[in-house]
Tab-separated table of C-alpha atoms in Angstrom:
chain	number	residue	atom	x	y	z
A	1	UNK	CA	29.793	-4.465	87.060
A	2	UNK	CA	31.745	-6.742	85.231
A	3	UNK	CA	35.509	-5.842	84.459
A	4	UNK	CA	36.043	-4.890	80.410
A	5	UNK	CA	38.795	-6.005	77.813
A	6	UNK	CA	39.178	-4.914	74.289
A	7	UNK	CA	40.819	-7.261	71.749
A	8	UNK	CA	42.410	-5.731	68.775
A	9	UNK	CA	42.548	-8.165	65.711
A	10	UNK	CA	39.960	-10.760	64.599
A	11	UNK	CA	42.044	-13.246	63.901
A	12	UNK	CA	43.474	-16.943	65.970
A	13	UNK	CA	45.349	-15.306	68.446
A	14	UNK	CA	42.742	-12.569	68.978
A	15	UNK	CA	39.499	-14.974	69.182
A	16	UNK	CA	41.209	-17.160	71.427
A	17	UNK	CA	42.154	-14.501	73.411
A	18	UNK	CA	38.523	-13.088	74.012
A	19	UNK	CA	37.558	-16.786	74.651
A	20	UNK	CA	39.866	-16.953	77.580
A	21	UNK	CA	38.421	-13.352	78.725
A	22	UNK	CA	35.276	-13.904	78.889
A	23	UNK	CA	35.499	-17.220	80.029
A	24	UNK	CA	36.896	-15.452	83.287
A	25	UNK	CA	33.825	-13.344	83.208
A	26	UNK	CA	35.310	-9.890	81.568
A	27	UNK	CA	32.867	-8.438	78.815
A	28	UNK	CA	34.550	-8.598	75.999
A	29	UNK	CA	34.503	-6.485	72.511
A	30	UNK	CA	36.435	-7.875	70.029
A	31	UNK	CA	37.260	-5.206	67.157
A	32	UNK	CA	39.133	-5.977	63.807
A	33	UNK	CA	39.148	-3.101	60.956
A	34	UNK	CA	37.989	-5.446	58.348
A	35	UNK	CA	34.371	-5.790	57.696
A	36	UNK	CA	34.328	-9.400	59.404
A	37	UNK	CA	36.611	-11.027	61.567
A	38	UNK	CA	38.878	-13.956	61.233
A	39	UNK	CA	39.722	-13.227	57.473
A	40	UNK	CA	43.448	-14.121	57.471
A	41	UNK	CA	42.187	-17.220	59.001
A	42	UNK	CA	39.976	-18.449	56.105
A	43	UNK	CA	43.055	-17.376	54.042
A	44	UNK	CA	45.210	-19.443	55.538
A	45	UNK	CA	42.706	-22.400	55.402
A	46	UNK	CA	42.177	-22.135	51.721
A	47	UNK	CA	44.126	-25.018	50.291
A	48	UNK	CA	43.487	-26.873	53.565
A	49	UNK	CA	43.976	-25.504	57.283
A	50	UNK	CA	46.832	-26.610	58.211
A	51	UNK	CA	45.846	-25.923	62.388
A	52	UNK	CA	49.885	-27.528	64.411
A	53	UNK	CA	51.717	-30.707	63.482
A	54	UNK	CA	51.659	-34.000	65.216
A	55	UNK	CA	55.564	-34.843	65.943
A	56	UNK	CA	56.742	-34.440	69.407
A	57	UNK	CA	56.818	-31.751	71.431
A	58	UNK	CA	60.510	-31.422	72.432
A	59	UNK	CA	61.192	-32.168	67.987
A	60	UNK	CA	58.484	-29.513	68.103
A	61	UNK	CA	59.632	-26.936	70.314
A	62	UNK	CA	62.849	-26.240	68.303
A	63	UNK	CA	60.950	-25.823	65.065
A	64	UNK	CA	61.120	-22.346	66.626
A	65	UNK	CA	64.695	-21.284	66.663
A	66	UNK	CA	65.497	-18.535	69.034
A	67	UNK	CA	62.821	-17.981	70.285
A	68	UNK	CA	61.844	-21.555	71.570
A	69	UNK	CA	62.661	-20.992	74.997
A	70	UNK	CA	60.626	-17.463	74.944
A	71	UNK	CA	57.635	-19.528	73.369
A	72	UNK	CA	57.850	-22.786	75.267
A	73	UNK	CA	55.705	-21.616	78.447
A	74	UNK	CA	52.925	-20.459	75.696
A	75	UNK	CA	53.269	-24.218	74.383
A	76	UNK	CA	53.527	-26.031	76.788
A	77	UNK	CA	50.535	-24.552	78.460
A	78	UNK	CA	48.217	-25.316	75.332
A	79	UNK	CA	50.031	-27.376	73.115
A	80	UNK	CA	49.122	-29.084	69.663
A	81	UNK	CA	47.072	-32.098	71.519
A	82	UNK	CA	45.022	-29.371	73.588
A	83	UNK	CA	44.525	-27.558	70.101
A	84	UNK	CA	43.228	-30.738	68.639
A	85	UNK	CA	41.277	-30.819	71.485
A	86	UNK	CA	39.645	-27.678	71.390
A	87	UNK	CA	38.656	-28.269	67.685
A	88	UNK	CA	36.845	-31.578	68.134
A	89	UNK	CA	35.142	-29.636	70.996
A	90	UNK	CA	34.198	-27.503	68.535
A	91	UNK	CA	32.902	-30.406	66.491
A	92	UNK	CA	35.908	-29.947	64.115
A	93	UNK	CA	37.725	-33.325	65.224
A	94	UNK	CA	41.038	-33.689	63.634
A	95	UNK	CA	43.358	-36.015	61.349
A	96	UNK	CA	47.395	-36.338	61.223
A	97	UNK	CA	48.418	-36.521	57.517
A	98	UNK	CA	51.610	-38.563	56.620
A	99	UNK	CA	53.670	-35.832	57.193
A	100	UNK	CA	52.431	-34.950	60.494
A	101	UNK	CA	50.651	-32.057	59.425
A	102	UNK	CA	47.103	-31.605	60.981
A	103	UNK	CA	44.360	-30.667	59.469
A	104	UNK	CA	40.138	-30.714	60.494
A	105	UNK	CA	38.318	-33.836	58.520
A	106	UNK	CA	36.417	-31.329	56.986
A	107	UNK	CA	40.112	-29.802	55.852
A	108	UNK	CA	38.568	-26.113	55.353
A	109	UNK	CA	38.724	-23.293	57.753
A	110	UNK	CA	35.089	-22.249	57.255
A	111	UNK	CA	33.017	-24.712	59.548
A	112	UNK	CA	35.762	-24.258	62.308
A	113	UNK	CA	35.114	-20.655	61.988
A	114	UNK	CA	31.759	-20.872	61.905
A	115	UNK	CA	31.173	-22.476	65.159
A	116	UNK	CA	33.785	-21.025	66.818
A	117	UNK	CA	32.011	-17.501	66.266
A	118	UNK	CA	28.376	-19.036	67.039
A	119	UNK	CA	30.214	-20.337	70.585
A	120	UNK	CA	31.964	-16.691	71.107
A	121	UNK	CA	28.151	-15.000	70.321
A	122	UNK	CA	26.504	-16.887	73.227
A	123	UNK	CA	28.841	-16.107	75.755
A	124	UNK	CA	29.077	-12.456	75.064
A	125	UNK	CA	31.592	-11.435	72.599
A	126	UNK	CA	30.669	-8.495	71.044
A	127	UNK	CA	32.126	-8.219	67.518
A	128	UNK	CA	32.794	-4.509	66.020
A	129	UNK	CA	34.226	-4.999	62.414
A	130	UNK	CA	35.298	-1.617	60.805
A	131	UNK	CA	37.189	-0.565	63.416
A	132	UNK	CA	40.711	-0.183	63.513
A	133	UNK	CA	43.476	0.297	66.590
A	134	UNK	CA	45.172	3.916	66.384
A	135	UNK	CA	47.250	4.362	69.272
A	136	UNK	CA	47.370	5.092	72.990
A	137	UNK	CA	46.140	8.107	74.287
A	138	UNK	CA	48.018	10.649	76.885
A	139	UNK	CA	45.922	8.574	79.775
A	140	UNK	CA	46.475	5.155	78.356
A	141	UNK	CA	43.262	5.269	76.315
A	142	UNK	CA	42.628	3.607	72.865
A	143	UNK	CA	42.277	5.366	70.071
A	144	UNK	CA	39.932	3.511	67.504
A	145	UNK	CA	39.731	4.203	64.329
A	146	UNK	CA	35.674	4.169	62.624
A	147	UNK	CA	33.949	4.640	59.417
A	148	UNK	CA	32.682	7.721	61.897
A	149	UNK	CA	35.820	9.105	62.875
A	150	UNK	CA	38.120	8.389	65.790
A	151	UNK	CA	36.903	7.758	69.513
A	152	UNK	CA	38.082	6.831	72.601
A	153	UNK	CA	37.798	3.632	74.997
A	154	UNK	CA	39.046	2.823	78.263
A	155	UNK	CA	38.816	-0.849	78.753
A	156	UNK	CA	40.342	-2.330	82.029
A	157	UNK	CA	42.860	-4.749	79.452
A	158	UNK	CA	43.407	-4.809	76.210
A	159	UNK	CA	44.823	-7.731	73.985
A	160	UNK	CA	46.606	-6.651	70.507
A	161	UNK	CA	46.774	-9.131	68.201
A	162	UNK	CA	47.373	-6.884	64.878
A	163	UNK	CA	49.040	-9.360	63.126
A	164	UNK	CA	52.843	-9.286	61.324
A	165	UNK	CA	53.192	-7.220	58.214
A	166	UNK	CA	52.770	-10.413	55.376
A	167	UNK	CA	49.014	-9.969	54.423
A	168	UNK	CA	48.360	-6.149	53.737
A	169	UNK	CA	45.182	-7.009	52.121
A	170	UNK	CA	43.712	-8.588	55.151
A	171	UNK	CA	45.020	-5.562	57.604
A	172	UNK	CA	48.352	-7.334	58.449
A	173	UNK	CA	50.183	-4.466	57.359
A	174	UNK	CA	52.736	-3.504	60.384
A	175	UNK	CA	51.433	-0.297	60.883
A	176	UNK	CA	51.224	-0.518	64.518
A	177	UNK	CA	54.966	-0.565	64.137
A	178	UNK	CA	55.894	3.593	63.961
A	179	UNK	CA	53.526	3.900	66.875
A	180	UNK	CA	55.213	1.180	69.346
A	181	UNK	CA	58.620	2.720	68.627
A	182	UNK	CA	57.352	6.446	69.312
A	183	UNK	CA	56.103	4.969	72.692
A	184	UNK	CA	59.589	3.539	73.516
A	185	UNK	CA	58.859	0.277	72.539
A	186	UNK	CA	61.355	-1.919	70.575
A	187	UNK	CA	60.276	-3.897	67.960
A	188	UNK	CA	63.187	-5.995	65.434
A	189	UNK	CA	62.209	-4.989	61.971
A	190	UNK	CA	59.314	-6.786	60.461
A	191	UNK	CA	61.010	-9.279	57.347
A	192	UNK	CA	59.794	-11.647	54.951
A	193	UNK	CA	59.009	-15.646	56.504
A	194	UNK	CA	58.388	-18.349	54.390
A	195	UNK	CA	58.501	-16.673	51.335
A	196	UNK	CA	59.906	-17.486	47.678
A	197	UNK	CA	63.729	-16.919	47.214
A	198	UNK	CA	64.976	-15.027	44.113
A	199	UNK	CA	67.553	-17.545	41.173
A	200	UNK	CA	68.335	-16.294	38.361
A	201	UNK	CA	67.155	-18.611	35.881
A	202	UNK	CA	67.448	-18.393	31.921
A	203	UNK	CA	64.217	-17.729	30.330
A	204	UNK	CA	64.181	-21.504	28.362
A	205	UNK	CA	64.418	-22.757	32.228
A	206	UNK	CA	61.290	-20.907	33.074
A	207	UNK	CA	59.635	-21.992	30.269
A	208	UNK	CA	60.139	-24.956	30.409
A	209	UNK	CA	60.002	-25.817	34.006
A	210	UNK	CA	58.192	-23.129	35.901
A	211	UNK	CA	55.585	-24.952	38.609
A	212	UNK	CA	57.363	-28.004	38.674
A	213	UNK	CA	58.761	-29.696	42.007
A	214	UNK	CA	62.301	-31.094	42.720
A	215	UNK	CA	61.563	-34.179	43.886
A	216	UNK	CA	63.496	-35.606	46.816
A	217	UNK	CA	66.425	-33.089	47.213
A	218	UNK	CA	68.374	-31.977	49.962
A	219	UNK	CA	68.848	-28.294	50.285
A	220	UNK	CA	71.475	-26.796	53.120
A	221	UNK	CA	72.691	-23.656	53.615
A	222	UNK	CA	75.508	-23.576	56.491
A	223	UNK	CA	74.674	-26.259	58.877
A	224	UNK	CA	71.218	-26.818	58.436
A	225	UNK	CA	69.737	-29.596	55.939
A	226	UNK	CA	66.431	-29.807	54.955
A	227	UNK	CA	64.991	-32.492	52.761
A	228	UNK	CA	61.491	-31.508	50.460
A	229	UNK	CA	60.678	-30.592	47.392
A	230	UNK	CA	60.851	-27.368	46.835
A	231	UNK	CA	58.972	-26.025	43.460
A	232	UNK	CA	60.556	-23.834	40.577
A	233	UNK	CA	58.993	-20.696	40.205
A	234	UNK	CA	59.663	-17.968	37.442
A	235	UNK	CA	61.576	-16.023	39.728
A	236	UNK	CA	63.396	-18.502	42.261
A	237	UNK	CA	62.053	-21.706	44.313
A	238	UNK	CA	59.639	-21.846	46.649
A	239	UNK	CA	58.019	-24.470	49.094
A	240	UNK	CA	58.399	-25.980	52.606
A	241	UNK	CA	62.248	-26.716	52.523
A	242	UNK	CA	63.064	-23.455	51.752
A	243	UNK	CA	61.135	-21.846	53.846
A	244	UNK	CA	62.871	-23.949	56.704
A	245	UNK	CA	66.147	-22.144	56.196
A	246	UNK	CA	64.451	-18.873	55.350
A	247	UNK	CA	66.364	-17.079	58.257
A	248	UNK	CA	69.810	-18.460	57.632
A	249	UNK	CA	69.362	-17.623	53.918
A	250	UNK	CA	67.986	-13.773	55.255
A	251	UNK	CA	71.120	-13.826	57.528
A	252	UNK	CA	74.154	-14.103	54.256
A	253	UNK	CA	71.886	-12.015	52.136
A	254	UNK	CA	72.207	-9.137	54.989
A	255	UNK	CA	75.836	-10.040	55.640
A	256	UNK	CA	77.199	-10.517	51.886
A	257	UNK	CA	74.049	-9.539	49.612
A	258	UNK	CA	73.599	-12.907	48.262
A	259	UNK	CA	73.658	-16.433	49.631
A	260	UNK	CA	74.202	-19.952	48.620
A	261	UNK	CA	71.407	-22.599	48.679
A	262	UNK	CA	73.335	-25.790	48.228
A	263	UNK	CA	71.376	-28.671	47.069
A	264	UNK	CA	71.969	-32.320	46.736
A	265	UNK	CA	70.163	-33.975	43.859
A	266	UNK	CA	70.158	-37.241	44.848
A	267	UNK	CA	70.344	-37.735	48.836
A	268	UNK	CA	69.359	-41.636	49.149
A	269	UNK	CA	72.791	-42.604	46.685
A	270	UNK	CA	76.292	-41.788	48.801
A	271	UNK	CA	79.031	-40.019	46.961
A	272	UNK	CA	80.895	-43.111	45.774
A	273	UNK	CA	77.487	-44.620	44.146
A	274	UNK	CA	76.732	-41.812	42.463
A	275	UNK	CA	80.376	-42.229	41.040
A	276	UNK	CA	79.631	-46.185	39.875
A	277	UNK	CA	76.357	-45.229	38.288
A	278	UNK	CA	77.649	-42.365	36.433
A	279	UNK	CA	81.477	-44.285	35.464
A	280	UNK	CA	79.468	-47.089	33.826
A	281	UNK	CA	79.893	-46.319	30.253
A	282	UNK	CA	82.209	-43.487	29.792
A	283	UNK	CA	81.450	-43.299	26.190
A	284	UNK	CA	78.111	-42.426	26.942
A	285	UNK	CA	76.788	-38.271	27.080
A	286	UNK	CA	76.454	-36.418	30.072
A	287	UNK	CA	72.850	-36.521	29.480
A	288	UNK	CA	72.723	-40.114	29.190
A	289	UNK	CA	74.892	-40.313	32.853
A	290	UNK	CA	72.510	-38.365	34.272
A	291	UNK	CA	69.443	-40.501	33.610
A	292	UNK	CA	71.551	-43.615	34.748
A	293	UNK	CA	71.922	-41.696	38.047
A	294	UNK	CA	68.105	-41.233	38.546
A	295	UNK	CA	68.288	-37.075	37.711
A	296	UNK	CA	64.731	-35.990	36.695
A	297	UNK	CA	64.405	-33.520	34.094
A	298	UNK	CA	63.709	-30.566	36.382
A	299	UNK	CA	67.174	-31.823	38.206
A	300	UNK	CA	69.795	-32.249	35.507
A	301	UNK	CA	68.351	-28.528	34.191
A	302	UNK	CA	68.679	-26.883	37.662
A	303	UNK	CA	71.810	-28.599	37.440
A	304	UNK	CA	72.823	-27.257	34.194
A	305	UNK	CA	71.737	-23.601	35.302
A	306	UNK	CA	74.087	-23.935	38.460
A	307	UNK	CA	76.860	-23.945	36.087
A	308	UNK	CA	76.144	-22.669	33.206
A	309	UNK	CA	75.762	-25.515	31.619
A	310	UNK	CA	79.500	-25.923	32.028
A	311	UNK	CA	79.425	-29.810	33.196
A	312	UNK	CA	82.414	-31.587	34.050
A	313	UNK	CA	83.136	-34.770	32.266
A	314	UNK	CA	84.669	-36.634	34.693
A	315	UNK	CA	81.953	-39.064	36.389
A	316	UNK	CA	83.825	-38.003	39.930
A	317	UNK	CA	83.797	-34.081	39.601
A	318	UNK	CA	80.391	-34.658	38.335
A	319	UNK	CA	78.757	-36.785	41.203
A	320	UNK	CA	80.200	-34.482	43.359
A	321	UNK	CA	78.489	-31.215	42.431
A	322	UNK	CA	75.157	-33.209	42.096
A	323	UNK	CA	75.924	-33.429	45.829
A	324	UNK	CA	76.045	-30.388	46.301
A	325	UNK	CA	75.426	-28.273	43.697
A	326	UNK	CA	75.783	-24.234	44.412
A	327	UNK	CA	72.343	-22.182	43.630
A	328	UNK	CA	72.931	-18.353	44.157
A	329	UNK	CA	70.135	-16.764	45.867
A	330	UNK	CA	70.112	-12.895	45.173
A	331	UNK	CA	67.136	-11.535	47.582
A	332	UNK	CA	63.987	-12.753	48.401
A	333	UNK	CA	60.466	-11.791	47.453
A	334	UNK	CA	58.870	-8.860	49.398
A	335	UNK	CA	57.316	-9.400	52.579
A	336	UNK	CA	53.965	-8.824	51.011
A	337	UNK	CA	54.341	-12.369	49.316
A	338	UNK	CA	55.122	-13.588	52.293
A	339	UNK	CA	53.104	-16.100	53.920
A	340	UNK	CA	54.225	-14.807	57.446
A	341	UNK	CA	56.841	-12.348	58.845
A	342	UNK	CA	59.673	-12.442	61.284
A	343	UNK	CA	60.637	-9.864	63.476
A	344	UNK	CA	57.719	-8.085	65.913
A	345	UNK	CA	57.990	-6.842	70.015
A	346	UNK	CA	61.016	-7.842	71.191
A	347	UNK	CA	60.692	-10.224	74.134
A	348	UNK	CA	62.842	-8.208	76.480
A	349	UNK	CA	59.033	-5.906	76.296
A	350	UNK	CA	56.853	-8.537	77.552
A	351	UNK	CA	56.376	-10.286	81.004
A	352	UNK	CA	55.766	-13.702	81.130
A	353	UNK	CA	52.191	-13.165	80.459
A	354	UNK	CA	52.732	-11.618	77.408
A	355	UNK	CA	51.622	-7.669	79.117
A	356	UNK	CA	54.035	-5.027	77.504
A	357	UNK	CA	56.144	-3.581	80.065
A	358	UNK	CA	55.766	-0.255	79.458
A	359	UNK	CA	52.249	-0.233	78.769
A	360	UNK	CA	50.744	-2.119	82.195
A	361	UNK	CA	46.908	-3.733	81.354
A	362	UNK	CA	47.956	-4.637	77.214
A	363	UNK	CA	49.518	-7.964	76.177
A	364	UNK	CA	50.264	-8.229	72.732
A	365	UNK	CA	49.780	-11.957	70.959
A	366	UNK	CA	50.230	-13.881	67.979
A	367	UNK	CA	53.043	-13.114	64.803
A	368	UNK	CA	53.235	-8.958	66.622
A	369	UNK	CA	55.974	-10.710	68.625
A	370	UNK	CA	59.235	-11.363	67.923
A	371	UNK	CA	59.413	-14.960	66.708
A	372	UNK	CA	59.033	-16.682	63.105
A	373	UNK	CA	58.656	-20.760	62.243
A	374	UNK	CA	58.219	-23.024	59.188
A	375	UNK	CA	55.190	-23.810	57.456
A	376	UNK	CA	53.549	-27.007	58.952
A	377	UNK	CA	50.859	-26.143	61.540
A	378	UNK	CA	53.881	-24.135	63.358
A	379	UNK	CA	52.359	-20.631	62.510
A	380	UNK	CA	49.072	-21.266	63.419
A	381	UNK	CA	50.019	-23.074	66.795
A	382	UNK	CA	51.823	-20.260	67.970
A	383	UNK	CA	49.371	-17.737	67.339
A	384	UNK	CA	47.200	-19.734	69.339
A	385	UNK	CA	49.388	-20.463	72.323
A	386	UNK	CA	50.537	-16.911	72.309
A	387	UNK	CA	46.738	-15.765	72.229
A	388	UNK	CA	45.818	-18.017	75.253
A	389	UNK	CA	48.641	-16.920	77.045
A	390	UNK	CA	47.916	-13.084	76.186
A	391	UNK	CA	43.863	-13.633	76.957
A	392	UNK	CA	44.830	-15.575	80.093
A	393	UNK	CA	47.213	-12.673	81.202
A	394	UNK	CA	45.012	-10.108	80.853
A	395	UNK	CA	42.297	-11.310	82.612
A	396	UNK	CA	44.373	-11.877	85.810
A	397	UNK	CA	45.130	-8.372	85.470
A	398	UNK	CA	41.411	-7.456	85.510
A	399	UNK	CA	41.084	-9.682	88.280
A	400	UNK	CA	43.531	-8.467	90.287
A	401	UNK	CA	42.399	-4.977	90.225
């Protein structure tokens, strides 16, 4: 009789997980508490799926901060070529935008899905939607919970891949949380990733410029510098730069309750021609000097709210702040607007395959760990890697029983 493995979550890191297990021969039930799997998935995919990024692997290794080193086995043993790999096998072939990011030619989520699902079908994964992962039980059982009330399974491994706590609505809710710590588990706080950061702008600012992009800025915050353009929102800015220094920025708010996104307006023009451009005509208005130095609207008005609108009139003083001009950042949005979450299992819980410690026989996978990274195919790659890794783990532990 074949060896059984539950997987707990329908989503990248869980399907990939059950594709490694019963690959290895395990029968497989893959349960997720929404009514179909692989939800968060088609989410993510909905303005294009952004699936890993194309730079190269040591550039894209550190994309993950600390925790590189922790996920760099997980990587390197199915990295973003493999991934492209495994999507053209899944006749889903791939394309490299200019940016790097990677996307499937037919840029949506759905017809990967789709044949993903029809290839986990014929060899055996069993799907059971409405169900949703309770706890342990006194003999290391899992409790499921069904439209029919709790039961009871025993399967020989079992793969969690629950998800963080960013997308309640599509059961990534951190509720597994409470019951890991009452089992002894540690787990670093679940906390907003990649998520909009709070400025308080006038209300004429809003008006006037909500939804529009800084083009080609520079924004730092201690010694990191990220060049993007982040986008204005009513309530702060938002976009791929500053999602890059999201942990930095979550590190002052903790340590001083507010932080300082600095942000240089013009980063192709060095300090001293800035200076020329603006010392042209000193008759001229500030506004005019602006212009001349290649500000956008959006710009000299973020500048303007930086300061009050309290300018300096010296072309020096003034090319230095668009340099670096001081944005105070009072909090972030909550972790329910978040596109992902940091914090999860620590990694002092898991083994190299990903198994918890404490609990022998279940590996945990995917954002449940403790690791966060940037927008850019980085998310999605990782829950991947970690899912292979997890799926691979588990069924050498069925194996070797």
């Amino acid at each position: 009789m074949a060896a059984t493995a539950a997987v707990i979550g329908g989503g990248p890191a869980g399907l990939i997980a059950a594709e490694r297990l019963v690959a290895s021969g395990a029968e497989v039930t893959v349960y997720d508490h929404a009514p179909s799997v692989g939800r968060k998935f088609l989410l993510a995919g909905r303005g294009g799926l952004n699936i890993t990024h194309a730079e190269p692997f040591e550039q894209f290794v550190t994309r993950y901060g600390d925790a590189a080193d922790h996920l760099r086995p997980s990587l390197e043993a199915f990295p973003p070529d493999a991934l492209r790999a495994w999507c053209a096998g899944l006749g889903q072939p791939t394309f490299a935008g200019s940016s790097g990011r990677v996307f499937p030619e037919a840029f949506r989520a759905t017809p990967l899905l789709r044949a993903w699902l029809a290839r986990l079908a014929s060899g055996g994964v069993r799907l059971e939607p409405r169900t949703r992962w309770v706890g342990w039980t006194d003999d290391g059982g899992v409790r499921l919970g069904t439209p029919d009330g709790d039961r009871i399974e025993h399967p020989g491994a079992t793969v969690l891949a629950l998800g963080g706590a960013s997308w309640p609505r599509v059961g990534s809710d951190g509720g597994w949380v409470d019951t890991f710590l009452r089992a002894g588990i540690d787990v670093a706080p679940l906390r907003a990733a990649n998520v909009r950061v709070l400025v308080g702008w006038t209300s004429w600012f809003v008006r006037q410029f909500a939804g529009e992009p800084l083009k080609n800025v520079a924004l730092t915050v201690g010694e990191r510098t990220v060049r993007g353009e982040p986008v204005v929102t009513e309530h702060g800015l938002e976009g791929g730069p500053v999602y890059a220094l999201g942990d930095l920025i979550r590190d002052d708010l903790d340590e001083h309750g507010t932080a300082t996104l600095t942000i240089d307006l013009a980063p192709d023009l060095a300090a001293d021609q800035l200076d020329e451009r603006l010392g042209r005509r000193e008759r001229d208005s500030t506004s005019t000097r602006l212009k001349r130095a290649g500000l956008h609207a959006v710009a000299v008005n973020v500048l303007r709210e930086a300061t009050s609108n309290d300018l300096p009139t010296d072309h020096e003083q003034l090319a230095a702040l668009i340099k670096a001009v001081p944005l105070r950042v009072s909090g972030t949005a909550s972790i329910d607007r978040a596109i992902s979450s940091a914090g999860g299992v620590r990694w002092s819980e898991l083994d190299e395959h990903l198994m918890l410690r404490r609990r022998p026989g279940t590996f945990v996978s995917g954002e449940m760990i403790d690791w966060e990274a940037p927008t850019g195919g980085y998310l999605l790659q990782a829950c991947f890697s970690t899912g292979r890794t997890a799926g691979d783990g588990a069924a050498a532990w069925l194996n070797a029983r």
